[in-house]
mmCIF file of C-alpha atoms in Angstrom:
data_model
loop_
_atom_site.group_PDB
_atom_site.id
_atom_site.type_symbol
_atom_site.label_atom_id
_atom_site.label_comp_id
_atom_site.label_asym_id
_atom_site.label_seq_id
_atom_site.Cartn_x
_atom_site.Cartn_y
_atom_site.Cartn_z
ATOM 1 C CA MET A 12 13.532 -25.902 -20.654
ATOM 2 C CA SER A 13 13.059 -24.144 -24.148
ATOM 3 C CA ASP A 14 14.878 -20.451 -23.027
ATOM 4 C CA ALA A 15 17.981 -20.867 -25.599
ATOM 5 C CA THR A 16 18.157 -18.705 -28.444
ATOM 6 C CA LEU A 17 21.034 -18.363 -31.398
ATOM 7 C CA THR A 18 22.840 -15.109 -31.417
ATOM 8 C CA ASN A 19 22.460 -12.644 -34.047
ATOM 9 C CA ALA A 20 25.332 -13.649 -35.405
ATOM 10 C CA GLN A 21 24.881 -17.477 -35.453
ATOM 11 C CA ALA A 22 21.596 -16.444 -36.823
ATOM 12 C CA LEU A 23 22.703 -14.393 -39.772
ATOM 13 C CA LYS A 24 25.257 -17.293 -40.424
ATOM 14 C CA LEU A 25 22.777 -19.882 -40.319
ATOM 15 C CA LEU A 26 20.233 -17.981 -42.904
ATOM 16 C CA LEU A 27 23.417 -17.566 -45.349
ATOM 17 C CA GLU A 28 24.267 -21.272 -45.249
ATOM 18 C CA LEU A 29 20.385 -22.261 -45.523
ATOM 19 C CA ALA A 30 20.079 -20.068 -48.750
ATOM 20 C CA THR A 31 23.517 -21.185 -50.261
ATOM 21 C CA ASN A 32 24.316 -24.840 -49.382
ATOM 22 C CA PRO A 33 21.650 -27.177 -50.668
ATOM 23 C CA GLY A 34 22.968 -30.219 -49.126
ATOM 24 C CA PHE A 35 22.952 -28.493 -45.428
ATOM 25 C CA ARG A 36 19.540 -27.121 -46.307
ATOM 26 C CA GLN A 37 17.985 -30.730 -46.782
ATOM 27 C CA ARG A 38 19.891 -31.994 -43.800
ATOM 28 C CA PHE A 39 18.190 -28.867 -41.683
ATOM 29 C CA GLU A 40 14.603 -29.794 -43.170
ATOM 30 C CA GLU A 41 14.790 -33.317 -41.966
ATOM 31 C CA LYS A 42 16.309 -33.058 -38.830
ATOM 32 C CA PRO A 43 17.148 -29.644 -37.501
ATOM 33 C CA ALA A 44 18.710 -30.307 -34.259
ATOM 34 C CA ALA A 45 21.453 -32.498 -36.081
ATOM 35 C CA ALA A 46 22.050 -29.692 -38.609
ATOM 36 C CA LEU A 47 22.299 -27.159 -36.073
ATOM 37 C CA VAL A 48 25.206 -29.309 -34.085
ATOM 38 C CA GLU A 49 27.010 -30.105 -37.310
ATOM 39 C CA PHE A 50 26.756 -26.210 -37.909
ATOM 40 C CA GLY A 51 28.751 -25.518 -34.698
ATOM 41 C CA ILE A 52 25.588 -24.281 -32.512
ATOM 42 C CA PRO A 53 26.699 -25.942 -29.300
ATOM 43 C CA HIS A 54 24.516 -28.982 -28.180
ATOM 44 C CA GLU A 55 23.460 -27.510 -25.142
ATOM 45 C CA THR A 56 21.968 -24.357 -26.895
ATOM 46 C CA VAL A 57 20.343 -26.619 -29.346
ATOM 47 C CA VAL A 58 18.459 -29.046 -26.758
ATOM 48 C CA ASN A 59 16.952 -26.046 -24.681
ATOM 49 C CA LEU A 60 15.870 -24.344 -28.079
ATOM 50 C CA ASN A 61 12.086 -24.191 -28.220
ATOM 51 C CA ALA A 62 10.842 -27.624 -29.514
ATOM 52 C CA ALA A 63 8.778 -26.151 -32.236
ATOM 53 C CA CYS A 64 12.182 -24.654 -33.736
ATOM 54 C CA LEU A 65 13.461 -28.433 -33.927
ATOM 55 C CA ALA A 66 10.332 -29.957 -35.769
ATOM 56 C CA PRO A 67 11.280 -31.175 -39.536
ATOM 57 C CA ALA A 68 9.804 -28.605 -41.944
ATOM 58 C CA THR A 69 10.099 -27.405 -45.627
ATOM 59 C CA LEU A 70 11.711 -24.567 -45.666
ATOM 60 C CA VAL A 71 10.791 -21.241 -47.754
ATOM 61 C CA ASP A 72 12.907 -21.135 -51.393
ATOM 62 C CA SER A 73 16.604 -20.058 -51.168
ATOM 63 C CA LYS A 74 16.066 -16.587 -52.676
ATOM 64 C CA ALA A 75 13.661 -15.667 -49.670
ATOM 65 C CA LEU A 76 16.378 -16.795 -47.036
ATOM 66 C CA GLN A 77 19.078 -14.858 -49.190
ATOM 67 C CA LYS A 78 16.616 -12.194 -48.430
ATOM 68 C CA ALA A 79 15.743 -12.387 -44.962
ATOM 69 C CA HIS A 80 19.576 -12.765 -44.512
ATOM 70 C CA ASP A 81 20.205 -9.569 -46.468
ATOM 71 C CA GLU A 82 17.646 -7.679 -44.703
ATOM 72 C CA PHE A 83 18.581 -8.908 -41.012
ATOM 73 C CA LYS A 84 22.211 -8.004 -41.806
ATOM 74 C CA GLU A 85 21.357 -4.342 -43.203
ATOM 75 C CA LYS A 86 18.989 -3.740 -40.311
ATOM 76 C CA GLY A 87 21.530 -5.104 -37.588
ATOM 77 C CA VAL A 88 23.938 -2.577 -39.300
ATOM 78 C CA ASN A 89 21.620 0.162 -39.278
ATOM 79 C CA ALA A 90 20.716 -0.311 -35.537
ATOM 80 C CA CYS A 91 24.396 -0.378 -34.776
ATOM 81 C CA LEU A 92 25.140 2.660 -36.763
ATOM 82 C CA SER A 93 22.072 4.955 -35.644
ATOM 83 C CA MET A 94 22.939 4.465 -31.590
ATOM 84 C CA ILE A 95 23.608 7.862 -29.981
ATOM 85 C CA SER A 96 26.124 7.583 -27.374
ATOM 86 C CA PRO A 97 25.201 9.579 -24.505
ATOM 87 C CA HIS A 98 27.422 12.228 -23.484
ATOM 88 C CA LEU A 99 27.752 13.378 -19.889
ATOM 89 C CA LYS A 100 28.469 17.062 -19.302
ATOM 90 C CA VAL A 101 30.110 18.216 -16.213
ATOM 91 C CA GLY A 102 29.828 21.400 -15.026
ATOM 92 C CA THR A 103 31.455 23.246 -11.704
ATOM 93 C CA THR A 104 28.902 25.366 -9.602
ATOM 94 C CA ALA A 105 30.544 28.069 -7.576
#
């Protein structure tokens, strides 16, 4: 059932870990599912991720991952800061 996803917070933390922890990065490249569980992603979430996400693969360099982390973090903050809350104006008619 490939419908699970990581939360934004999990994805952001994962990007930073992959950018800054060479040992974890190597384990993730070799066995992504095991690395995700080690990282603290619930087993149920991991087994329900898209199978393509769990295939061993060589990652881009650490600088690119750090840049992705920084951009994702900035865009998330900007999206929250730019939200406009609705205001309800209640008037009376006589």
